[in-house]
Amino acid sequence: MADSEARDTGVTLTPAPPAGPDGADSVLSRSHRGLSVGIVSVVLLIAFEAMAVGTAMPVAARELDGIPAYGFAFSAYFTTSLFGMVLAGQWADHRGPLGALTAGIGTFAAGLVLSGTAGVMWLFVLGRAVQGLGGGLVIVALYVVVGRAYPERLRPSIMAAFAASWVVPSVVGPLASGAVTEQLGWRWVFLGIPVLVVLPLGLALPQIRRRASGPVRREGAARPPGSAFGGRRIRLALAISLGAGLLQYAAQDLRWWSVLPAVAGAGLLVPAVLGLLPRGTYRAVRGLPSVVLLRGVAAGSFVAAESFVPLMLVTQRGLSPTLAGFSLAAGGATWALGSWVQARARVEPYRERLMTVGMLLVAAAITTLPGVLADSVPVWTVAVAWAFGCFGMGLVISSTSVLLLQLSAPEEAGTNSAALQISDGLTNALLLAAGGAAFAALGGGAAGHTATTTAGAASHPAAFVAVFLPMAGVALVGAWVTTRLRAR
């Protein structure tokens, strides 16, 4: 990033000092330590909440007589986070990431309090929607902070730190949440997090104000990028959120009249997505469009497959829910390891090749899953395969973030980061919906009623194959997209 491109109007961004001959400069060096600890702690707390809430949610829905609206507690978060991502991108590009980050954390905390104190299910769902808005603001603002406050050589390391922040929550989160839910009640899973955010904010905000606040403009620009947000992108953000919500509503209520909200949702969603993602994204145009596409393809195929793994192990192989969940636990560590590998300076010239290897590992891991439907295949095969798949995801996901910042001008980092997150979240939802439809079409819904039966009593293994093999194919498409990440 050229120094001239990092200048802003009224606020001087302090450049990171150059690395010494011994390479002592790092994300934990004196010049970056406070910022790094602060923003990584924010990610850690968000990760813990994400892992913990799944454990507390069933108890909350039951106590609030809200089982029929259970799915909306998840979809409400997703739909509002899409709007938050676009809003944060506009906010950060026009006024800097500081306001978007503080507003996002405050909104996220307010949503947790609203859900934790809800007396009826609709208030609980509303709290989840507020959380989603805050989460969308935070994740994009953090990307912009990384792009402004860290030199290019350190960005892979801070992205690896973000990935590592999910390791402990992925293992400890569900167990801690279960203990809190049983001993203190599910409400404290939501109410405890806001208090813990104070310390990370105290560390990070002064550093962000000094290093990454204010708008950015190119040298010679007549004026700042703008004093007001882009109205068109905000309208598109509202359309994408509403469209996604209508599609999810239709998918959760599969009756003939659900076609109407599905059509309306698609009518809103398609033009909004085309307007918010870089032109040529779905044609895999070389450069930034392919980076954004890869993020969605990788995350969507992986998450859609992973969502059905515990159900397969419980209904087809007779494992307890706890053991089924632990079969995926090692993935958090190998994901962090993959992120660490991509952060090494010596592998930078081979980044695209590593990403190709990563997507091939994801495809191979997903392809292995149907084999576990056979009783002769050891159940631990899933744990081994998924550990390799998560290693591949660690190589790919962190690298897409690094490449996005490399390919983005400073004044476009917020908009492009929002596009990356939209591709991630939206593809997750669409491929999950497609996988769920295929699963139900082959009678997979019956498996949901056999969770307490033995493996021999379970049925419809073909329903799982109908999910896993197409997702492996999507991952292979991702391997091809990795060959188009750099413009020739």
Short mmCIF file of C-alpha atoms in Angstrom, two decimals:
data_model
loop_
_atom_site.label_atom_id
_atom_site.label_comp_id
_atom_site.label_asym_id
_atom_site.label_seq_id
_atom_site.Cartn_x
_atom_site.Cartn_y
_atom_site.Cartn_z
CA MET A 1 0.00 0.00 0.00
CA ALA A 2 1.56 3.27 -1.08
CA ASP A 3 1.97 5.96 1.59
CA SER A 4 0.18 8.46 -0.63
CA GLU A 5 -2.89 6.25 -0.68
CA ALA A 6 -3.01 6.11 3.12
CA ARG A 7 -3.44 9.85 3.58
CA ASP A 8 -6.77 11.17 4.76
CA THR A 9 -8.46 14.49 5.33
CA GLY A 10 -7.78 15.84 8.77
CA VAL A 11 -6.41 12.63 10.28
CA THR A 12 -2.91 11.32 9.70
CA LEU A 13 -2.60 7.56 9.80
CA THR A 14 0.56 6.53 11.61
CA PRO A 15 2.45 4.04 9.45
CA ALA A 16 3.80 0.92 11.08
CA PRO A 17 7.55 0.99 11.56
CA PRO A 18 9.56 -1.04 9.10
CA ALA A 19 10.73 -4.44 10.15
CA GLY A 20 14.24 -4.53 11.47
CA PRO A 21 16.90 -6.81 10.07
CA ASP A 22 16.04 -9.39 12.68
CA GLY A 23 12.39 -9.29 11.75
CA ALA A 24 11.47 -8.23 15.29
CA ASP A 25 8.43 -6.26 14.18
CA SER A 26 5.32 -8.39 14.62
CA VAL A 27 1.66 -8.11 15.57
CA LEU A 28 2.79 -8.29 19.22
CA SER A 29 5.62 -5.78 18.93
CA ARG A 30 5.38 -2.63 21.03
CA SER A 31 3.86 -0.61 18.19
CA HIS A 32 1.04 -3.09 17.56
CA ARG A 33 0.55 -4.97 20.84
CA GLY A 34 -2.35 -2.99 22.29
CA LEU A 35 -4.29 -2.98 19.05
CA SER A 36 -3.64 -6.66 18.34
CA VAL A 37 -4.66 -7.84 21.81
CA GLY A 38 -7.75 -5.64 21.74
CA ILE A 39 -9.16 -6.65 18.34
CA VAL A 40 -8.27 -10.33 18.77
CA SER A 41 -10.03 -10.30 22.15
CA VAL A 42 -13.14 -8.88 20.47
CA VAL A 43 -13.05 -11.73 17.93
CA LEU A 44 -12.51 -14.22 20.77
CA LEU A 45 -15.61 -13.03 22.62
CA ILE A 46 -17.75 -13.05 19.47
CA ALA A 47 -16.50 -16.56 18.71
CA PHE A 48 -17.33 -17.74 22.21
CA GLU A 49 -20.83 -16.30 21.94
CA ALA A 50 -21.33 -18.00 18.56
CA MET A 51 -20.26 -21.37 19.94
CA ALA A 52 -22.14 -21.01 23.23
CA VAL A 53 -25.46 -19.78 21.91
CA GLY A 54 -26.20 -23.01 20.08
CA THR A 55 -26.12 -24.88 23.38
CA ALA A 56 -28.38 -22.43 25.19
CA MET A 57 -30.83 -21.84 22.33
CA PRO A 58 -32.95 -25.02 22.70
CA VAL A 59 -33.46 -24.38 26.42
CA ALA A 60 -34.35 -20.74 25.79
CA ALA A 61 -36.86 -21.64 23.08
CA ARG A 62 -38.51 -24.24 25.30
CA GLU A 63 -38.81 -21.93 28.31
CA LEU A 64 -40.22 -19.14 26.15
CA ASP A 65 -42.71 -21.49 24.43
CA GLY A 66 -41.00 -20.64 21.16
CA ILE A 67 -40.07 -23.99 19.61
CA PRO A 68 -42.07 -23.22 16.41
CA ALA A 69 -39.99 -20.04 15.97
CA TYR A 70 -36.69 -21.77 16.77
CA GLY A 71 -35.33 -21.41 13.24
CA PHE A 72 -36.04 -17.70 13.16
CA ALA A 73 -33.68 -17.16 16.08
CA PHE A 74 -30.86 -18.17 13.72
CA SER A 75 -32.17 -16.64 10.49
CA ALA A 76 -32.87 -13.27 12.17
CA TYR A 77 -29.18 -12.99 13.02
CA PHE A 78 -28.15 -13.81 9.45
CA THR A 79 -30.51 -11.43 7.68
CA THR A 80 -29.64 -8.37 9.73
CA SER A 81 -25.91 -9.15 9.64
CA LEU A 82 -26.00 -8.80 5.85
CA PHE A 83 -27.34 -5.26 6.20
CA GLY A 84 -24.77 -4.52 8.90
CA MET A 85 -21.93 -5.65 6.62
CA VAL A 86 -22.90 -3.25 3.84
CA LEU A 87 -23.56 -0.41 6.28
CA ALA A 88 -20.14 -0.94 7.90
CA GLY A 89 -18.42 -0.92 4.52
CA GLN A 90 -19.99 2.41 3.60
CA TRP A 91 -19.37 3.84 7.06
CA ALA A 92 -15.71 2.80 7.14
CA ASP A 93 -14.94 4.05 3.63
CA HIS A 94 -16.55 7.45 4.23
CA ARG A 95 -15.72 8.14 7.88
CA GLY A 96 -13.28 5.46 9.02
CA PRO A 97 -13.83 2.17 10.87
CA LEU A 98 -13.84 3.53 14.43
CA GLY A 99 -17.50 4.56 14.48
CA ALA A 100 -18.69 1.37 12.79
CA LEU A 101 -16.72 -0.79 15.22
CA THR A 102 -17.90 0.95 18.39
CA ALA A 103 -21.49 1.07 17.15
CA GLY A 104 -21.28 -2.59 16.18
CA ILE A 105 -19.98 -3.74 19.55
CA GLY A 106 -22.57 -1.63 21.35
CA THR A 107 -25.36 -2.99 19.16
CA PHE A 108 -24.14 -6.56 19.59
CA ALA A 109 -24.09 -6.14 23.38
CA ALA A 110 -27.57 -4.57 23.34
CA GLY A 111 -28.88 -7.55 21.39
CA LEU A 112 -27.39 -9.96 23.91
CA VAL A 113 -29.07 -8.08 26.76
CA LEU A 114 -32.38 -8.01 24.91
CA SER A 115 -32.29 -11.76 24.27
CA GLY A 116 -31.08 -12.52 27.78
CA THR A 117 -33.95 -10.59 29.41
CA ALA A 118 -36.69 -11.58 26.94
CA GLY A 119 -39.89 -12.88 28.47
CA VAL A 120 -41.47 -13.95 25.18
CA MET A 121 -40.03 -15.55 22.06
CA TRP A 122 -40.57 -12.62 19.72
CA LEU A 123 -38.42 -10.41 21.95
CA PHE A 124 -35.76 -13.12 21.98
CA VAL A 125 -35.78 -13.25 18.16
CA LEU A 126 -35.63 -9.45 18.04
CA GLY A 127 -32.56 -9.57 20.27
CA ARG A 128 -30.92 -12.03 17.89
CA ALA A 129 -31.66 -9.67 15.00
CA VAL A 130 -30.00 -6.81 16.88
CA GLN A 131 -27.00 -9.05 17.55
CA GLY A 132 -26.75 -9.81 13.84
CA LEU A 133 -26.72 -6.13 12.94
CA GLY A 134 -23.91 -5.52 15.43
CA GLY A 135 -21.96 -8.58 14.30
CA GLY A 136 -22.12 -7.45 10.67
CA LEU A 137 -20.82 -4.01 11.61
CA VAL A 138 -17.97 -5.43 13.68
CA ILE A 139 -16.55 -7.99 11.26
CA VAL A 140 -16.25 -5.56 8.33
CA ALA A 141 -14.89 -2.75 10.52
CA LEU A 142 -12.20 -5.10 11.83
CA TYR A 143 -11.10 -5.93 8.28
CA VAL A 144 -10.75 -2.23 7.50
CA VAL A 145 -8.74 -1.71 10.69
CA VAL A 146 -6.38 -4.49 9.63
CA GLY A 147 -6.01 -2.96 6.19
CA ARG A 148 -5.14 0.47 7.58
CA ALA A 149 -3.24 -0.22 10.78
CA TYR A 150 -1.00 -3.13 9.74
CA PRO A 151 1.57 -3.20 6.95
CA GLU A 152 1.00 -5.81 4.27
CA ARG A 153 3.66 -8.15 5.67
CA LEU A 154 1.79 -8.43 9.01
CA ARG A 155 -1.74 -8.91 7.70
CA PRO A 156 -1.42 -12.70 7.26
CA SER A 157 -0.32 -12.96 10.90
CA ILE A 158 -3.23 -10.96 12.31
CA MET A 159 -5.67 -12.95 10.15
CA ALA A 160 -4.12 -16.13 11.55
CA ALA A 161 -4.65 -14.72 15.04
CA PHE A 162 -8.32 -14.15 14.20
CA ALA A 163 -8.61 -17.80 13.15
CA ALA A 164 -6.81 -18.99 16.27
CA SER A 165 -9.33 -17.05 18.35
CA TRP A 166 -11.96 -19.62 17.36
CA VAL A 167 -10.00 -22.64 18.61
CA VAL A 168 -10.66 -22.38 22.34
CA PRO A 169 -14.32 -21.29 21.94
CA SER A 170 -14.98 -24.19 19.55
CA VAL A 171 -13.88 -26.66 22.24
CA VAL A 172 -14.73 -24.86 25.49
CA GLY A 173 -17.72 -22.80 24.36
CA PRO A 174 -20.36 -25.54 24.20
CA LEU A 175 -19.13 -27.13 27.46
CA ALA A 176 -19.02 -23.82 29.33
CA SER A 177 -22.39 -22.79 27.93
CA GLY A 178 -23.89 -26.11 28.99
CA ALA A 179 -22.55 -25.71 32.51
CA VAL A 180 -23.79 -22.11 32.79
CA THR A 181 -27.19 -23.10 31.39
CA GLU A 182 -27.55 -25.95 33.87
CA GLN A 183 -26.22 -24.13 36.94
CA LEU A 184 -27.26 -20.50 36.41
CA GLY A 185 -29.78 -20.57 33.58
CA TRP A 186 -29.61 -19.91 29.85
CA ARG A 187 -30.02 -16.14 30.29
CA TRP A 188 -26.50 -15.78 31.70
CA VAL A 189 -25.02 -17.18 28.49
CA PHE A 190 -26.29 -13.97 26.86
CA LEU A 191 -25.90 -11.53 29.74
CA GLY A 192 -22.33 -12.44 30.66
CA ILE A 193 -20.66 -11.49 27.37
CA PRO A 194 -21.35 -7.69 27.31
CA VAL A 195 -19.42 -7.14 30.54
CA LEU A 196 -16.36 -8.91 29.10
CA VAL A 197 -16.21 -6.59 26.08
CA VAL A 198 -15.15 -3.55 28.15
CA LEU A 199 -11.47 -4.52 28.50
CA PRO A 200 -10.84 -5.28 24.79
CA LEU A 201 -12.49 -1.98 23.87
CA GLY A 202 -10.28 -0.12 26.31
CA LEU A 203 -7.19 -1.60 24.66
CA ALA A 204 -8.24 -1.32 21.02
CA LEU A 205 -10.15 1.94 20.63
CA PRO A 206 -7.32 4.40 21.45
CA GLN A 207 -5.06 2.58 18.98
CA ILE A 208 -7.73 2.53 16.27
CA ARG A 209 -8.39 6.24 16.81
CA ARG A 210 -4.68 6.96 16.35
CA ARG A 211 -3.94 4.60 13.47
CA ALA A 212 -7.10 4.01 11.45
CA SER A 213 -9.71 6.70 12.05
CA GLY A 214 -11.05 9.16 9.53
CA PRO A 215 -11.77 8.82 5.81
CA VAL A 216 -9.12 7.96 3.25
CA ARG A 217 -8.62 9.59 -0.11
CA ARG A 218 -6.06 9.26 -2.84
CA GLU A 219 -3.45 11.97 -3.17
CA GLY A 220 -4.72 14.71 -5.42
CA ALA A 221 -8.39 13.92 -4.85
CA ALA A 222 -10.54 17.06 -4.85
CA ARG A 223 -12.40 16.10 -1.68
CA PRO A 224 -13.01 13.15 0.64
CA PRO A 225 -14.86 10.17 -0.81
CA GLY A 226 -18.09 11.64 0.49
CA SER A 227 -19.74 12.96 3.57
CA ALA A 228 -22.86 10.87 3.18
CA PHE A 229 -23.33 7.17 2.71
CA GLY A 230 -24.10 5.75 -0.73
CA GLY A 231 -27.89 5.62 -0.76
CA ARG A 232 -28.02 3.02 -3.52
CA ARG A 233 -25.87 0.52 -1.60
CA ILE A 234 -27.94 0.99 1.54
CA ARG A 235 -31.11 0.27 -0.44
CA LEU A 236 -29.47 -2.82 -1.91
CA ALA A 237 -28.45 -3.89 1.59
CA LEU A 238 -32.07 -3.64 2.75
CA ALA A 239 -33.15 -5.63 -0.31
CA ILE A 240 -30.63 -8.40 0.31
CA SER A 241 -31.63 -8.69 3.97
CA LEU A 242 -35.35 -8.76 3.22
CA GLY A 243 -34.88 -11.14 0.30
CA ALA A 244 -32.80 -13.54 2.38
CA GLY A 245 -35.37 -13.41 5.16
CA LEU A 246 -38.24 -14.24 2.79
CA LEU A 247 -36.32 -17.15 1.27
CA GLN A 248 -35.50 -18.56 4.70
CA TYR A 249 -39.13 -18.19 5.77
CA ALA A 250 -40.26 -20.08 2.67
CA ALA A 251 -37.69 -22.82 3.27
CA GLN A 252 -38.90 -23.34 6.84
CA ASP A 253 -42.56 -23.65 5.84
CA LEU A 254 -42.66 -25.92 2.80
CA ARG A 255 -46.27 -25.55 1.69
CA TRP A 256 -47.61 -24.56 -1.71
CA TRP A 257 -48.23 -20.94 -0.75
CA SER A 258 -44.59 -20.64 0.38
CA VAL A 259 -43.80 -20.18 -3.31
CA LEU A 260 -44.99 -16.58 -3.01
CA PRO A 261 -42.45 -15.39 -0.40
CA ALA A 262 -39.79 -17.48 -2.15
CA VAL A 263 -40.36 -15.72 -5.47
CA ALA A 264 -40.53 -12.32 -3.79
CA GLY A 265 -37.33 -13.07 -1.88
CA ALA A 266 -35.48 -14.14 -5.01
CA GLY A 267 -36.73 -11.05 -6.83
CA LEU A 268 -35.19 -8.85 -4.16
CA LEU A 269 -32.07 -10.91 -3.56
CA VAL A 270 -30.69 -11.46 -7.06
CA PRO A 271 -30.40 -7.83 -8.22
CA ALA A 272 -29.16 -6.78 -4.78
CA VAL A 273 -26.38 -9.38 -4.81
CA LEU A 274 -25.34 -8.39 -8.32
CA GLY A 275 -25.19 -4.77 -7.21
CA LEU A 276 -23.21 -5.39 -4.01
CA LEU A 277 -20.59 -7.88 -5.19
CA PRO A 278 -17.76 -6.93 -7.58
CA ARG A 279 -18.77 -7.08 -11.22
CA GLY A 280 -17.95 -10.49 -12.68
CA THR A 281 -17.98 -12.35 -9.37
CA TYR A 282 -20.20 -15.17 -10.57
CA ARG A 283 -18.25 -15.42 -13.83
CA ALA A 284 -15.02 -15.87 -11.85
CA VAL A 285 -13.37 -12.87 -13.50
CA ARG A 286 -9.69 -12.80 -12.57
CA GLY A 287 -8.62 -10.82 -9.54
CA LEU A 288 -10.91 -9.42 -6.87
CA PRO A 289 -14.16 -10.98 -8.23
CA SER A 290 -12.65 -14.47 -7.99
CA VAL A 291 -11.35 -13.81 -4.46
CA VAL A 292 -14.87 -12.87 -3.35
CA LEU A 293 -16.37 -15.86 -5.17
CA LEU A 294 -13.86 -18.26 -3.63
CA ARG A 295 -14.72 -17.09 -0.14
CA GLY A 296 -18.37 -17.99 -0.67
CA VAL A 297 -17.68 -21.30 -2.43
CA ALA A 298 -15.23 -22.43 0.25
CA ALA A 299 -17.32 -21.40 3.25
CA GLY A 300 -20.62 -22.55 1.77
CA SER A 301 -19.52 -26.04 0.76
CA PHE A 302 -17.74 -26.61 4.06
CA VAL A 303 -20.48 -25.34 6.37
CA ALA A 304 -23.29 -27.08 4.47
CA ALA A 305 -21.47 -30.41 4.74
CA GLU A 306 -20.39 -29.92 8.35
CA SER A 307 -23.93 -29.14 9.47
CA PHE A 308 -25.04 -32.68 8.62
CA VAL A 309 -22.07 -34.56 10.11
CA PRO A 310 -23.32 -34.76 13.74
CA LEU A 311 -26.79 -35.80 12.54
CA MET A 312 -25.26 -38.57 10.42
CA LEU A 313 -23.15 -39.86 13.30
CA VAL A 314 -26.10 -39.86 15.70
CA THR A 315 -28.74 -41.37 13.43
CA GLN A 316 -26.63 -43.70 11.31
CA ARG A 317 -23.84 -44.79 13.66
CA GLY A 318 -25.56 -44.45 17.04
CA LEU A 319 -23.19 -41.95 18.65
CA SER A 320 -24.36 -39.67 21.43
CA PRO A 321 -24.72 -35.99 20.52
CA THR A 322 -21.70 -35.18 22.69
CA LEU A 323 -19.45 -37.70 20.96
CA ALA A 324 -20.73 -36.61 17.57
CA GLY A 325 -19.80 -33.03 18.38
CA PHE A 326 -16.37 -33.99 19.65
CA SER A 327 -15.65 -35.75 16.36
CA LEU A 328 -15.27 -32.28 14.84
CA ALA A 329 -13.43 -30.68 17.76
CA ALA A 330 -9.91 -31.24 16.39
CA GLY A 331 -10.83 -29.14 13.38
CA GLY A 332 -10.48 -25.92 15.37
CA ALA A 333 -6.79 -26.62 16.02
CA THR A 334 -5.98 -27.69 12.46
CA TRP A 335 -7.85 -24.67 11.06
CA ALA A 336 -5.64 -22.42 13.19
CA LEU A 337 -2.60 -24.39 12.00
CA GLY A 338 -3.55 -23.78 8.37
CA SER A 339 -3.94 -20.08 9.11
CA TRP A 340 -0.51 -20.07 10.76
CA VAL A 341 1.08 -21.73 7.73
CA GLN A 342 -0.34 -19.17 5.28
CA ALA A 343 0.99 -16.39 7.49
CA ARG A 344 4.64 -17.45 7.06
CA ALA A 345 6.56 -14.98 4.92
CA ARG A 346 8.36 -17.74 3.05
CA VAL A 347 5.11 -19.14 1.64
CA GLU A 348 3.85 -15.83 0.26
CA PRO A 349 5.08 -16.55 -3.32
CA TYR A 350 3.11 -19.81 -3.23
CA ARG A 351 -0.12 -18.49 -1.70
CA GLU A 352 -2.36 -19.37 -4.65
CA ARG A 353 -0.94 -22.90 -4.84
CA LEU A 354 -1.54 -23.37 -1.13
CA MET A 355 -5.12 -22.26 -1.60
CA THR A 356 -5.57 -24.82 -4.38
CA VAL A 357 -4.23 -27.51 -2.04
CA GLY A 358 -6.56 -26.25 0.66
CA MET A 359 -9.68 -26.57 -1.52
CA LEU A 360 -8.60 -30.06 -2.65
CA LEU A 361 -8.27 -31.06 1.02
CA VAL A 362 -11.77 -29.72 1.71
CA ALA A 363 -13.19 -31.64 -1.27
CA ALA A 364 -11.41 -34.83 -0.18
CA ALA A 365 -12.66 -34.49 3.40
CA ILE A 366 -16.27 -34.04 2.30
CA THR A 367 -15.98 -36.95 -0.17
CA THR A 368 -14.82 -39.19 2.70
CA LEU A 369 -17.96 -38.59 4.76
CA PRO A 370 -20.42 -40.91 2.91
CA GLY A 371 -18.05 -43.83 3.51
CA VAL A 372 -18.78 -43.62 7.25
CA LEU A 373 -22.37 -44.66 6.50
CA ALA A 374 -20.98 -48.19 6.18
CA ASP A 375 -20.63 -49.94 9.53
CA SER A 376 -17.30 -51.42 8.46
CA VAL A 377 -15.70 -47.96 8.30
CA PRO A 378 -14.43 -46.74 11.69
CA VAL A 379 -16.26 -43.71 13.04
CA TRP A 380 -12.96 -41.99 13.85
CA THR A 381 -12.45 -41.64 10.10
CA VAL A 382 -14.67 -38.56 10.29
CA ALA A 383 -12.42 -36.89 12.87
CA VAL A 384 -9.30 -37.53 10.79
CA ALA A 385 -10.87 -36.42 7.50
CA TRP A 386 -12.37 -33.30 9.03
CA ALA A 387 -9.07 -32.33 10.63
CA PHE A 388 -7.48 -32.29 7.17
CA GLY A 389 -10.48 -30.42 5.75
CA CYS A 390 -10.21 -27.75 8.45
CA PHE A 391 -6.49 -27.40 7.75
CA GLY A 392 -7.41 -26.68 4.14
CA MET A 393 -9.98 -24.12 5.24
CA GLY A 394 -7.36 -22.41 7.38
CA LEU A 395 -5.17 -22.03 4.30
CA VAL A 396 -8.01 -20.68 2.17
CA ILE A 397 -10.15 -18.43 4.38
CA SER A 398 -7.33 -16.39 5.89
CA SER A 399 -5.69 -16.10 2.47
CA THR A 400 -8.83 -14.69 0.87
CA SER A 401 -8.83 -11.96 3.51
CA VAL A 402 -5.18 -11.19 2.83
CA LEU A 403 -5.66 -11.09 -0.96
CA LEU A 404 -8.74 -8.92 -0.66
CA LEU A 405 -6.79 -6.24 1.20
CA GLN A 406 -3.92 -6.51 -1.27
CA LEU A 407 -6.29 -5.95 -4.19
CA SER A 408 -8.30 -3.12 -2.58
CA ALA A 409 -7.47 0.57 -2.65
CA PRO A 410 -7.61 2.02 0.89
CA GLU A 411 -10.81 3.96 0.21
CA GLU A 412 -12.48 0.77 -1.09
CA ALA A 413 -11.44 -1.59 1.70
CA GLY A 414 -14.73 -1.28 3.56
CA THR A 415 -16.91 -1.89 0.51
CA ASN A 416 -14.82 -4.84 -0.65
CA SER A 417 -14.63 -6.36 2.84
CA ALA A 418 -18.41 -6.15 3.02
CA ALA A 419 -18.63 -7.93 -0.34
CA LEU A 420 -16.37 -10.71 0.96
CA GLN A 421 -18.53 -11.22 4.04
CA ILE A 422 -21.76 -11.08 2.02
CA SER A 423 -20.42 -13.79 -0.29
CA ASP A 424 -19.52 -15.88 2.76
CA GLY A 425 -22.81 -15.51 4.61
CA LEU A 426 -25.14 -15.64 1.64
CA THR A 427 -23.53 -18.71 0.07
CA ASN A 428 -23.69 -20.46 3.44
CA ALA A 429 -27.43 -19.86 3.57
CA LEU A 430 -28.10 -20.84 -0.04
CA LEU A 431 -26.06 -24.06 0.04
CA LEU A 432 -27.52 -25.01 3.42
CA ALA A 433 -30.99 -24.52 1.96
CA ALA A 434 -30.10 -26.57 -1.13
CA GLY A 435 -28.57 -29.32 0.98
CA GLY A 436 -31.56 -29.36 3.30
CA ALA A 437 -33.95 -29.61 0.35
CA ALA A 438 -32.00 -32.55 -1.12
CA PHE A 439 -31.88 -34.19 2.30
CA ALA A 440 -35.63 -33.86 2.80
CA ALA A 441 -36.44 -34.96 -0.76
CA LEU A 442 -34.78 -38.34 -0.14
CA GLY A 443 -36.58 -38.89 3.13
CA GLY A 444 -33.91 -37.45 5.37
CA GLY A 445 -36.52 -35.82 7.55
CA ALA A 446 -37.31 -39.22 8.96
CA ALA A 447 -33.80 -39.44 10.31
CA GLY A 448 -34.47 -36.56 12.59
CA HIS A 449 -36.92 -38.72 14.52
CA THR A 450 -34.42 -41.53 15.05
CA ALA A 451 -31.82 -39.61 16.97
CA THR A 452 -32.21 -41.84 20.00
CA THR A 453 -32.32 -45.08 18.10
CA THR A 454 -29.45 -47.37 17.35
CA ALA A 455 -27.53 -47.13 14.16
CA GLY A 456 -29.25 -50.21 12.85
CA ALA A 457 -32.67 -48.62 13.22
CA ALA A 458 -31.73 -45.49 11.34
CA SER A 459 -32.66 -45.18 7.69
CA HIS A 460 -32.27 -43.04 4.58
CA PRO A 461 -28.47 -42.99 4.27
CA ALA A 462 -28.88 -41.83 0.66
CA ALA A 463 -30.19 -38.52 2.01
CA PHE A 464 -26.77 -37.82 3.50
CA VAL A 465 -25.02 -38.80 0.27
CA ALA A 466 -27.25 -36.29 -1.55
CA VAL A 467 -25.81 -33.56 0.68
CA PHE A 468 -22.15 -34.53 0.84
CA LEU A 469 -21.30 -35.37 -2.76
CA PRO A 470 -22.70 -32.16 -4.30
CA MET A 471 -20.85 -30.11 -1.67
CA ALA A 472 -17.63 -31.95 -2.55
CA GLY A 473 -18.30 -30.92 -6.15
CA VAL A 474 -18.73 -27.30 -5.09
CA ALA A 475 -15.38 -27.50 -3.26
CA LEU A 476 -13.74 -28.77 -6.46
CA VAL A 477 -15.15 -25.74 -8.27
CA GLY A 478 -13.42 -23.70 -5.58
CA ALA A 479 -10.12 -25.41 -6.42
CA TRP A 480 -10.54 -24.17 -10.00
CA VAL A 481 -11.36 -20.65 -8.82
CA THR A 482 -8.04 -20.54 -6.96
CA THR A 483 -6.30 -20.47 -10.36
CA ARG A 484 -7.99 -17.15 -11.15
CA LEU A 485 -7.09 -15.07 -8.10
CA ARG A 486 -4.42 -12.95 -9.76
CA ALA A 487 -4.85 -10.93 -12.93
CA ARG A 488 -2.37 -12.04 -15.57
#
